[in-house]
GROMACS .gro file of N, CA, C and O in nm:
model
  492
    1UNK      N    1   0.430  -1.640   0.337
    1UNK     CA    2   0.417  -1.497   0.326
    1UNK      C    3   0.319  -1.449   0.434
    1UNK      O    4   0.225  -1.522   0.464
    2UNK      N    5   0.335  -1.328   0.495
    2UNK     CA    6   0.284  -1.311   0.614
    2UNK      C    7   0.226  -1.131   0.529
    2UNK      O    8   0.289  -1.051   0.460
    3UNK      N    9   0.103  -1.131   0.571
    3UNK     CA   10   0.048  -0.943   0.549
    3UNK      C   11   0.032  -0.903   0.658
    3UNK      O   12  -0.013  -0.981   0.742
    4UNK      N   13   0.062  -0.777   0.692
    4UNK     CA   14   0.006  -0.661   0.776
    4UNK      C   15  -0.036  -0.537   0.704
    4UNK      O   16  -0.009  -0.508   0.588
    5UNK      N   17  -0.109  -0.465   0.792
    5UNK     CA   18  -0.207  -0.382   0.753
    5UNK      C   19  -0.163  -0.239   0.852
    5UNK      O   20  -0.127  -0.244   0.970
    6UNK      N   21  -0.177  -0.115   0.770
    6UNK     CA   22  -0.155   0.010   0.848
    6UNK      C   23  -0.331   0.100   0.895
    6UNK      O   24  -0.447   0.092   0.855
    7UNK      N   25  -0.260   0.176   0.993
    7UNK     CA   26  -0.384   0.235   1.016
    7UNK      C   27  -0.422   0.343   0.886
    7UNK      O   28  -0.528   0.403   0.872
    8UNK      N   29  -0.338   0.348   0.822
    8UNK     CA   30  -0.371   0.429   0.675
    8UNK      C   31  -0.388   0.318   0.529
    8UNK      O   32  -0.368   0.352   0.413
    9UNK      N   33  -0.419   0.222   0.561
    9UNK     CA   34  -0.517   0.114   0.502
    9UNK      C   35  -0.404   0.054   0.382
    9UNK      O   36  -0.443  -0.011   0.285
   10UNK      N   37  -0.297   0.080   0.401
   10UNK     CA   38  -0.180   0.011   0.328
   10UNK      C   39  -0.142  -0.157   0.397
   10UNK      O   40  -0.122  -0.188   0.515
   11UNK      N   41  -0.144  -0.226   0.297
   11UNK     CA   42  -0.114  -0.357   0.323
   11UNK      C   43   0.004  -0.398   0.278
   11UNK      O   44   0.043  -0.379   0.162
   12UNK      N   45   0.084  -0.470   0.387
   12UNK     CA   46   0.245  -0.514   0.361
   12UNK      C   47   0.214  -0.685   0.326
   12UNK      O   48   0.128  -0.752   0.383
   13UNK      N   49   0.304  -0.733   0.223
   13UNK     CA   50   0.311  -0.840   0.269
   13UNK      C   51   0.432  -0.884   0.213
   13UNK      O   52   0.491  -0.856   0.109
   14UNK      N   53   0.465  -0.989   0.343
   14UNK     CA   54   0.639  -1.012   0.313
   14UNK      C   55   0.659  -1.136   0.286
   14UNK      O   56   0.591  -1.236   0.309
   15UNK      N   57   0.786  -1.114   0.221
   15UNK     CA   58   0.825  -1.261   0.193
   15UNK      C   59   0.990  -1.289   0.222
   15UNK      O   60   1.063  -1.260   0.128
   16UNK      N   61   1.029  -1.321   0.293
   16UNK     CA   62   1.165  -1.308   0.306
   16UNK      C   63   1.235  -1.167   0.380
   16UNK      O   64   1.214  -1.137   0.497
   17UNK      N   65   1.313  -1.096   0.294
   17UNK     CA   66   1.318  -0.986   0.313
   17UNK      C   67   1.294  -0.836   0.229
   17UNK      O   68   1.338  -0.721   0.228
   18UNK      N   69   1.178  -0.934   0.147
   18UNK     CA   70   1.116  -0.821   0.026
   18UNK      C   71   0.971  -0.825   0.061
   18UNK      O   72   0.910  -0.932   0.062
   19UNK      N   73   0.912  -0.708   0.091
   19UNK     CA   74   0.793  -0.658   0.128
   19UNK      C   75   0.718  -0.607   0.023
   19UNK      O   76   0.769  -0.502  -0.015
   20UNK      N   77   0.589  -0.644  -0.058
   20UNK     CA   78   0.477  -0.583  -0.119
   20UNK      C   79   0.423  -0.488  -0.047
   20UNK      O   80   0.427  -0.491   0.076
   21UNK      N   81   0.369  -0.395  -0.114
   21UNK     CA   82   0.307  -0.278  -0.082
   21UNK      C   83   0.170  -0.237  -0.142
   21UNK      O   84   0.188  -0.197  -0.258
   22UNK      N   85   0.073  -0.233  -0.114
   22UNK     CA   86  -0.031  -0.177  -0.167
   22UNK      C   87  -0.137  -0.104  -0.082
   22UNK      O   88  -0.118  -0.067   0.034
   23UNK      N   89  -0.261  -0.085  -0.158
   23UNK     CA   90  -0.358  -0.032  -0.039
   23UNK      C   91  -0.490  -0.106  -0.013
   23UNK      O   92  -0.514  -0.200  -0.089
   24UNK      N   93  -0.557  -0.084   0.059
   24UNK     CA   94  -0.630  -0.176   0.080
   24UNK      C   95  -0.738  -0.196   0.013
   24UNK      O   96  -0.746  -0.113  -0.078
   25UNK      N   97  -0.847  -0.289   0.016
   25UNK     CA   98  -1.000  -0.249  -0.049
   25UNK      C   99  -1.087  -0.164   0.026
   25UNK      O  100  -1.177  -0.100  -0.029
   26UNK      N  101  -1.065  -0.159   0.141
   26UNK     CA  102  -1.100  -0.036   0.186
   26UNK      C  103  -1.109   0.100   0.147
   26UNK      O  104  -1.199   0.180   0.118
   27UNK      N  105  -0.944   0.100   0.162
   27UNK     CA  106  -0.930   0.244   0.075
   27UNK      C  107  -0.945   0.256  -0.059
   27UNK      O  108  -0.947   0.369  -0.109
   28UNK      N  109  -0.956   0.164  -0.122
   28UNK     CA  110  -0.987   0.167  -0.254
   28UNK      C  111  -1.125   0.200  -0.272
   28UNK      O  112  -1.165   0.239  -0.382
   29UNK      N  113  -1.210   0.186  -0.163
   29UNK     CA  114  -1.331   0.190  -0.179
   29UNK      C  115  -1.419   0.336  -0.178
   29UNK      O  116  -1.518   0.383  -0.234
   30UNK      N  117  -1.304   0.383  -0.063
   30UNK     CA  118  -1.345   0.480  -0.006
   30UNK      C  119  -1.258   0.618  -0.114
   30UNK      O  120  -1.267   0.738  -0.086
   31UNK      N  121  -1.191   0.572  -0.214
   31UNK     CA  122  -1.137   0.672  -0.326
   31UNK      C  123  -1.236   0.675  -0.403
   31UNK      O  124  -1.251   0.792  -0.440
   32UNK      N  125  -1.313   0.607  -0.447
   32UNK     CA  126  -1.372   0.584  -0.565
   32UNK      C  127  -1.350   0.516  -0.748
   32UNK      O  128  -1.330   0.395  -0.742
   33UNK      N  129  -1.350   0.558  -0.862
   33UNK     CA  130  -1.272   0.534  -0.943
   33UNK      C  131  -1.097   0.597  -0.938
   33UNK      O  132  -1.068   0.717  -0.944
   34UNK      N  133  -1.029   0.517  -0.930
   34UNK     CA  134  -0.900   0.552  -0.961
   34UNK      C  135  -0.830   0.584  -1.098
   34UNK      O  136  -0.788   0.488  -1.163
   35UNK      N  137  -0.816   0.700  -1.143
   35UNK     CA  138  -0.729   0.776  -1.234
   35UNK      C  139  -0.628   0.813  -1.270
   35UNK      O  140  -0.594   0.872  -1.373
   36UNK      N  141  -0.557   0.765  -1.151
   36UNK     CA  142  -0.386   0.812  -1.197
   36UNK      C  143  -0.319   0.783  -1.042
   36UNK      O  144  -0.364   0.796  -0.929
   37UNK      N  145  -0.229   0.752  -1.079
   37UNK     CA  146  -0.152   0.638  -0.984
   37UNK      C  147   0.042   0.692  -1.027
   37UNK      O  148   0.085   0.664  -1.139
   38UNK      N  149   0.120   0.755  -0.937
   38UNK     CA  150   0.209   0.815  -0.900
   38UNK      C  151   0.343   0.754  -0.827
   38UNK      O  152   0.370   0.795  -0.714
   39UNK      N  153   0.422   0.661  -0.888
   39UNK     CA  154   0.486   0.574  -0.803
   39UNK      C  155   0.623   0.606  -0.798
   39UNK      O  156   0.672   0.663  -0.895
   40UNK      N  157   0.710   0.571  -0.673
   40UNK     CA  158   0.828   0.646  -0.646
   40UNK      C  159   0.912   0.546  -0.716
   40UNK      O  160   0.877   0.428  -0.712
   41UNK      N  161   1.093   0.604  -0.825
   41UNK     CA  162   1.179   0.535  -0.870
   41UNK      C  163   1.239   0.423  -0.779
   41UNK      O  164   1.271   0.429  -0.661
   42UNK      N  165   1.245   0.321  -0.866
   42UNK     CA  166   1.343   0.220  -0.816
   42UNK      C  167   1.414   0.289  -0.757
   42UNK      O  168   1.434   0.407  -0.786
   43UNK      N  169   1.490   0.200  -0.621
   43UNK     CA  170   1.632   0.270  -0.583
   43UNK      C  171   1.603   0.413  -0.509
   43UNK      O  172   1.700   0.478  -0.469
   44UNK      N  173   1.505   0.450  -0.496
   44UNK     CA  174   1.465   0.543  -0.390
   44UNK      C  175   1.403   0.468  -0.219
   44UNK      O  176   1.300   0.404  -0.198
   45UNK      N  177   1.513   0.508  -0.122
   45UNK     CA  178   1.494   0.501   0.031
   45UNK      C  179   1.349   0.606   0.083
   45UNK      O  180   1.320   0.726   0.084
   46UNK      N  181   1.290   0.482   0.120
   46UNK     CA  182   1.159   0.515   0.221
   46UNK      C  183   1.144   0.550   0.297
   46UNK      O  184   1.063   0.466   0.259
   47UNK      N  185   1.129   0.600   0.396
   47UNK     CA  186   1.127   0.607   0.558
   47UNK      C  187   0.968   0.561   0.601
   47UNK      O  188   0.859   0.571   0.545
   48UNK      N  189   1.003   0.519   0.700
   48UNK     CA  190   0.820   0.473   0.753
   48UNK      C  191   0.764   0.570   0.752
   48UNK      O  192   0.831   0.671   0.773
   49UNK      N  193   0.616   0.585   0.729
   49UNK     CA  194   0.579   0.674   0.723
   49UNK      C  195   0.558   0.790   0.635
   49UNK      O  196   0.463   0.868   0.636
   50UNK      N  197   0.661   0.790   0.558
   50UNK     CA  198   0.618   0.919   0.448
   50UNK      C  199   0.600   0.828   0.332
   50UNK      O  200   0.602   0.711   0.295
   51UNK      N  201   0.572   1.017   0.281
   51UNK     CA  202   0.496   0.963   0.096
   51UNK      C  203   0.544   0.855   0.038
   51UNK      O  204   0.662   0.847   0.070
   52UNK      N  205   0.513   0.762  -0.035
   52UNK     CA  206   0.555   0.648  -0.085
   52UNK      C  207   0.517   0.634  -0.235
   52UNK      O  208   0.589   0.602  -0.330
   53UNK      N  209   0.364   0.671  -0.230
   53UNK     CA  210   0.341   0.712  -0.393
   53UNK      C  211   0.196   0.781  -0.370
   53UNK      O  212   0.141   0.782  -0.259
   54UNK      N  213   0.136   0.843  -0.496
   54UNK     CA  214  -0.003   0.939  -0.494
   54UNK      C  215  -0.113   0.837  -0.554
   54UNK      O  216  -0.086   0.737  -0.620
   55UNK      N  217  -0.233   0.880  -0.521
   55UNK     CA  218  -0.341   0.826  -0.590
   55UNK      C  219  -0.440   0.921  -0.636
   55UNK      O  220  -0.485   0.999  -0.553
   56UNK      N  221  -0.476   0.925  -0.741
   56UNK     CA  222  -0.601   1.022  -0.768
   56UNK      C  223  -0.730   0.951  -0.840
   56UNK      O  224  -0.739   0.879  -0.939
   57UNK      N  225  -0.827   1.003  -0.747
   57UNK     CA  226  -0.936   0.929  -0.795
   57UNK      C  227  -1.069   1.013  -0.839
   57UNK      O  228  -1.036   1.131  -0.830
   58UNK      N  229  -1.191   1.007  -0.879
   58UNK     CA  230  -1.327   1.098  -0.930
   58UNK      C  231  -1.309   1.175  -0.808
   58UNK      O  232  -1.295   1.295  -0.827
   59UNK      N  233  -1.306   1.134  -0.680
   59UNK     CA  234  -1.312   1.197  -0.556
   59UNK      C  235  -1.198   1.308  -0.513
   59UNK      O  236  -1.204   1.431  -0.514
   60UNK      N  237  -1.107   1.230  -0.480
   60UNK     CA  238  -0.965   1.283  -0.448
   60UNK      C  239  -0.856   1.253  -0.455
   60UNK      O  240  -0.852   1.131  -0.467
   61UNK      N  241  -0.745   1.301  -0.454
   61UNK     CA  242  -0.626   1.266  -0.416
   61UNK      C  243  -0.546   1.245  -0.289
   61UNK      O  244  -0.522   1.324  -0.197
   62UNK      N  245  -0.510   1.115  -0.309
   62UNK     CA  246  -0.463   1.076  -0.186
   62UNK      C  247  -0.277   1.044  -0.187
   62UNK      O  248  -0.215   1.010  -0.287
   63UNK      N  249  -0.211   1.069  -0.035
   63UNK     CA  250  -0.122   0.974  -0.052
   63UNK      C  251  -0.119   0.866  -0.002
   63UNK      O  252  -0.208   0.848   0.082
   64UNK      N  253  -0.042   0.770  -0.022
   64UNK     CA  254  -0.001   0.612   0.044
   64UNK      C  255   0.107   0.608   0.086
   64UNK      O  256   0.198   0.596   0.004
   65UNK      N  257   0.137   0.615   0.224
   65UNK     CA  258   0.214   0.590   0.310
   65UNK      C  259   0.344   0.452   0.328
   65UNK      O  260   0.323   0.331   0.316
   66UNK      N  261   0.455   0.509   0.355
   66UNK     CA  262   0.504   0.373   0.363
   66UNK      C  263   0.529   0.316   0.477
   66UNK      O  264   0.596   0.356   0.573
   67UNK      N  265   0.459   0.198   0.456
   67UNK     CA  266   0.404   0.126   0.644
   67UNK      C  267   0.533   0.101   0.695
   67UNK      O  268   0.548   0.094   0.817
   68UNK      N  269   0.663   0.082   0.590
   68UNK     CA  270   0.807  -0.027   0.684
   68UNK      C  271   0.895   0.100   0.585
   68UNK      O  272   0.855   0.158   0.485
   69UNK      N  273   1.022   0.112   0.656
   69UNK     CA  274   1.100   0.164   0.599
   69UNK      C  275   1.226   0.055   0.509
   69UNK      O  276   1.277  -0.049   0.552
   70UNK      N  277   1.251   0.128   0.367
   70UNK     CA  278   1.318   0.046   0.300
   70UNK      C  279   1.399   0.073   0.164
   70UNK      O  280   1.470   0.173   0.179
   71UNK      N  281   1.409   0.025   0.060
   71UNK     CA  282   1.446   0.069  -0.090
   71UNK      C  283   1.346   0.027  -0.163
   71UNK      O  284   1.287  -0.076  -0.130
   72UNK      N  285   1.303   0.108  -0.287
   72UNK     CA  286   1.202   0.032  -0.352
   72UNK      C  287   1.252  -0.060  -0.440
   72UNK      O  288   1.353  -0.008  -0.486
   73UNK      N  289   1.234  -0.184  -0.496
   73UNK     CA  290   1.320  -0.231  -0.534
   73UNK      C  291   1.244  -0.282  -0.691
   73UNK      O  292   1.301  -0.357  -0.770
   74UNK      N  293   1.130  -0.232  -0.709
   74UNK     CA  294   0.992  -0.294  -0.787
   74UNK      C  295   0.916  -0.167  -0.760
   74UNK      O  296   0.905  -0.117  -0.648
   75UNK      N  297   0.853  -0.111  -0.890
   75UNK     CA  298   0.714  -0.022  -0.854
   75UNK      C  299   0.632  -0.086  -1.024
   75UNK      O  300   0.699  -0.125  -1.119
   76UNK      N  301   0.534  -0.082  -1.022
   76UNK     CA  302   0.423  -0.158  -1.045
   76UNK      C  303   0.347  -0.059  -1.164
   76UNK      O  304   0.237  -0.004  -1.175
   77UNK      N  305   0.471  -0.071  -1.245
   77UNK     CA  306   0.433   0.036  -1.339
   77UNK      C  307   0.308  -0.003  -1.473
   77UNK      O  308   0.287   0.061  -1.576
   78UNK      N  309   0.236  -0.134  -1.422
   78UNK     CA  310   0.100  -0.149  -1.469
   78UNK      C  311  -0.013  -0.060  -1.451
   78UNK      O  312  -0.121  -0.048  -1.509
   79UNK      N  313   0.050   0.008  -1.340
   79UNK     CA  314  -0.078   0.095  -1.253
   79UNK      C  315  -0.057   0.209  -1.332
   79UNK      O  316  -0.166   0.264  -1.345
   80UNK      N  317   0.036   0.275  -1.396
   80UNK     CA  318   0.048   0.372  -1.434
   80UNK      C  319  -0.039   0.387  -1.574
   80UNK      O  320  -0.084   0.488  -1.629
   81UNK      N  321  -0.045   0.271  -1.604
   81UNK     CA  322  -0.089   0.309  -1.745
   81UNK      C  323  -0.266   0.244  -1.731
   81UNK      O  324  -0.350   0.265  -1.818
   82UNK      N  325  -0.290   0.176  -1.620
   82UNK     CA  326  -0.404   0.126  -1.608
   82UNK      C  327  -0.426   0.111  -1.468
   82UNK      O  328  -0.430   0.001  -1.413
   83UNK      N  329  -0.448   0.273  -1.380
   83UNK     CA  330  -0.476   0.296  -1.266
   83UNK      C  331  -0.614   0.240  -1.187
   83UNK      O  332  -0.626   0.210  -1.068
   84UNK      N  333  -0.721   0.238  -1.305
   84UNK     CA  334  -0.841   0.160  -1.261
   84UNK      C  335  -0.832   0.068  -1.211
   84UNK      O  336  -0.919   0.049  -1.127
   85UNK      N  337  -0.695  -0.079  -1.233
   85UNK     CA  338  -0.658  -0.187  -1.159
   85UNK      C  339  -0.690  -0.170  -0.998
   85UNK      O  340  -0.737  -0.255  -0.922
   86UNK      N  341  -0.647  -0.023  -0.967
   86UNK     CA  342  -0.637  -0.042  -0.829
   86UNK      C  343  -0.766  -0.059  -0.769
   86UNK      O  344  -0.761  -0.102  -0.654
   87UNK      N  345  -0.894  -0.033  -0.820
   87UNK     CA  346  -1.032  -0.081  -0.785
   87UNK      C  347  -1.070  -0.202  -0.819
   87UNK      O  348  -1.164  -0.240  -0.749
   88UNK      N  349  -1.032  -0.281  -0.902
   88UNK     CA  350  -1.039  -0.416  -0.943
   88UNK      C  351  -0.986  -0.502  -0.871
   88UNK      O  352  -1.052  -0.601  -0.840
   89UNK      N  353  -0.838  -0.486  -0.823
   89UNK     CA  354  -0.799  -0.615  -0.785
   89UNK      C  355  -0.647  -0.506  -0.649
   89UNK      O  356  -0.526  -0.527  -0.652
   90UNK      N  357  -0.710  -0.420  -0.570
   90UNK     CA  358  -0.613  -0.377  -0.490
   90UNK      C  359  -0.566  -0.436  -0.389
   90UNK      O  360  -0.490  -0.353  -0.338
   91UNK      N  361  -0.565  -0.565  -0.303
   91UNK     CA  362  -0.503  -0.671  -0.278
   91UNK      C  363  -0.428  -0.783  -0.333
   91UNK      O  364  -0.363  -0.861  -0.264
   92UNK      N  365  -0.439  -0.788  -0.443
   92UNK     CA  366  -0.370  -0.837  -0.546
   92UNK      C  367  -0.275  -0.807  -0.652
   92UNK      O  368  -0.160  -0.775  -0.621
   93UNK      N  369  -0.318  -0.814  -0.800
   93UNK     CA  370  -0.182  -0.760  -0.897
   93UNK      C  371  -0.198  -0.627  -0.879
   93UNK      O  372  -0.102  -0.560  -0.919
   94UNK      N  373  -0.288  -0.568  -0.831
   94UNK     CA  374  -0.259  -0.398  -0.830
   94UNK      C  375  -0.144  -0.330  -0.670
   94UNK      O  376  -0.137  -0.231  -0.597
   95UNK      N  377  -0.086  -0.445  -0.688
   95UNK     CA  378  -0.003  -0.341  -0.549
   95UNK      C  379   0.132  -0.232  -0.603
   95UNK      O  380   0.183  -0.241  -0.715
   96UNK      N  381   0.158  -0.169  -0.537
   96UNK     CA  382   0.228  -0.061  -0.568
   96UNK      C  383   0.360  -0.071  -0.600
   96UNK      O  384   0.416  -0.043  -0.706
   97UNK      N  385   0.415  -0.125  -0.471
   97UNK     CA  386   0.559  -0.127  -0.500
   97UNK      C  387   0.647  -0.256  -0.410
   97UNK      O  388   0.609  -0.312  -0.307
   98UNK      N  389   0.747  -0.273  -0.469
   98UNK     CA  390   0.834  -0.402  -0.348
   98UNK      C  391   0.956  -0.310  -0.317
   98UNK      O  392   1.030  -0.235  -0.382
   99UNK      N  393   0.942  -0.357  -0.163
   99UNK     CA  394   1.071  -0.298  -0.167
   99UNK      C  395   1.162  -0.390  -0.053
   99UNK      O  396   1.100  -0.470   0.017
  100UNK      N  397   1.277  -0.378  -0.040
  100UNK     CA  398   1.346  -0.482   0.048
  100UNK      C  399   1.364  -0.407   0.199
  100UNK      O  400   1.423  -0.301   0.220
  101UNK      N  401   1.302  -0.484   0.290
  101UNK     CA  402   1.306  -0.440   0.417
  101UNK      C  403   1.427  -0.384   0.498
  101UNK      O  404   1.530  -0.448   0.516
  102UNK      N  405   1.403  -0.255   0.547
  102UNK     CA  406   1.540  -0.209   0.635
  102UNK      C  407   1.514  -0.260   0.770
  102UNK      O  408   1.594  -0.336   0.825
  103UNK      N  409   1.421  -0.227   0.818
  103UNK     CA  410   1.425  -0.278   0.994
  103UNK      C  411   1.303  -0.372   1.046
  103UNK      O  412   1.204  -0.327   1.103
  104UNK      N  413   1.316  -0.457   1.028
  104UNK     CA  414   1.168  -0.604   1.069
  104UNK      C  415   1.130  -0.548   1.177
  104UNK      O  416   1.018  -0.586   1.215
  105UNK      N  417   1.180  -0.474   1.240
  105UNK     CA  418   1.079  -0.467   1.356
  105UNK      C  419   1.007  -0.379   1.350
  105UNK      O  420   0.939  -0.382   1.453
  106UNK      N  421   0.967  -0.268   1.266
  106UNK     CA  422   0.912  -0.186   1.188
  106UNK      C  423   0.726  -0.317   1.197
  106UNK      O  424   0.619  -0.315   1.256
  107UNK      N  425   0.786  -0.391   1.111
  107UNK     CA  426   0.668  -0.458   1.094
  107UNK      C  427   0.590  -0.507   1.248
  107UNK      O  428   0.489  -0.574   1.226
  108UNK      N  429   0.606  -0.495   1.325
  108UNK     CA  430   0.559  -0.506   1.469
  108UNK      C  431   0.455  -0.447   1.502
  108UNK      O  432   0.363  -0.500   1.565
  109UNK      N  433   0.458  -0.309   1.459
  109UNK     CA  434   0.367  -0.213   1.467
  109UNK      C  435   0.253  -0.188   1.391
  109UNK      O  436   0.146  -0.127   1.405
  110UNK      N  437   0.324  -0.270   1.286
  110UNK     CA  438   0.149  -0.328   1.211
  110UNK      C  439   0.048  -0.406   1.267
  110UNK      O  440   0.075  -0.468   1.370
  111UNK      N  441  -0.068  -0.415   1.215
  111UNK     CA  442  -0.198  -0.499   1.238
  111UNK      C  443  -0.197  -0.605   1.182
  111UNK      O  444  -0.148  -0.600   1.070
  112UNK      N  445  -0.251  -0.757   1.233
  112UNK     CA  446  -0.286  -0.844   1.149
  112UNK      C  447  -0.381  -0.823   1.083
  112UNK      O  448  -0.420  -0.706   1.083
  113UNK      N  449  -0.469  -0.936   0.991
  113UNK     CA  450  -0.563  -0.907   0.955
  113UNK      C  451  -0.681  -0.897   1.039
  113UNK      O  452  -0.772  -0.817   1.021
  114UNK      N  453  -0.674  -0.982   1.130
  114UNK     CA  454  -0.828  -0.974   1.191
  114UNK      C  455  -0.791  -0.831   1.278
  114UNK      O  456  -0.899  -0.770   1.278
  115UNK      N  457  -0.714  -0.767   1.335
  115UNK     CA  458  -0.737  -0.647   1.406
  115UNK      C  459  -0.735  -0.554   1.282
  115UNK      O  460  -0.790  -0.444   1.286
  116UNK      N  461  -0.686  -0.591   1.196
  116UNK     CA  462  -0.732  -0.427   1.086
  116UNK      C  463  -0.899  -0.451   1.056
  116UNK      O  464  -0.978  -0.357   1.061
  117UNK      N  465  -0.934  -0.572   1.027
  117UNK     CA  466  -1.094  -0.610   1.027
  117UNK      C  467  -1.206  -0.536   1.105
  117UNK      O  468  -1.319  -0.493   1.081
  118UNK      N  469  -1.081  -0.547   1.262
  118UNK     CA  470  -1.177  -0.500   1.329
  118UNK      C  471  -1.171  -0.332   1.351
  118UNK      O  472  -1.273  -0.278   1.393
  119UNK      N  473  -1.070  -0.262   1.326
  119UNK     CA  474  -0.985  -0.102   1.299
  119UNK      C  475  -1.106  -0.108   1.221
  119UNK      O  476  -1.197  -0.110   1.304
  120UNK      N  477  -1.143  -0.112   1.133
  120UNK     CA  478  -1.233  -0.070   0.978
  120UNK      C  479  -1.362  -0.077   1.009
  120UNK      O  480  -1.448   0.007   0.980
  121UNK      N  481  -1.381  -0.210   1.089
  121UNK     CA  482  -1.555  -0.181   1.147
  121UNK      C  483  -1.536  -0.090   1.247
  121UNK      O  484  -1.654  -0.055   1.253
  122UNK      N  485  -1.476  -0.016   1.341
  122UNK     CA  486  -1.482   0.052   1.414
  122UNK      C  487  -1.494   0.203   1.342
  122UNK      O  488  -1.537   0.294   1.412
  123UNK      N  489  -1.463   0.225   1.223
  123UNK     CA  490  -1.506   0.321   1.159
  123UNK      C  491  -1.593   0.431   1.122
  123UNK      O  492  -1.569   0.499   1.023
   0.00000   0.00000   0.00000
């Protein structure tokens, strides 16, 4: 399994031709407590780049971007009922959604980890 990272702090990670989705600890960090968590239906087409699902936190509301364009094929409807996950463990079981990849080369334009490492200290 291979991750990449967006400049809007969403992390892909693939496996085949089904891609995880979540956000980062970064941005998790920089929301604060998370409160409610907004995720798009199965069977709904992505496009890179747009809304993908909402986050609302003590601070604000945010959206999360979708880094690869695709179908969702999985949304992570743990979060819905226990949105705080996404400050606990948002590289992990708190990711958002799977969805099956439309164009791999999409993923190109992502960051590895050590250049998003270094995107974030440049901050």
């Amino acid at each position: 399994m291979t991750t990449y990272y967006s400049k809007d702090h969403e992390w892909v990670a693939v496996d085949g031709d089904v891609a995880t989705i979540g956000i980062t600890d970064y941005a998790q960090s920089q929301l604060g407590d998370v409160v409610f968590v907004e995720l798009p239906d199965v069977g709904k087409t992505l496009a890179q780049g747009n809304e993908a699902a909402v986050v609302e936190s003590v601070k604000a509301a945010s959206e999360v971007y979708a880094p690869i364009s695709g179908d969702v094929a999985e949304a992570n409807g743990a979060l819905v009922d226990e949105p705080a996950k996404v400050n606990e463990d948002p590289e992990g079981s708190a990711w958002f959604i799977k969805m099956k990849v439309a164009n791999p080369a999409e993923l190109e334009e992502l960051m590895d980890e050590a250049a998003y490492k270094a995107f974030v200290e440049s901050l």
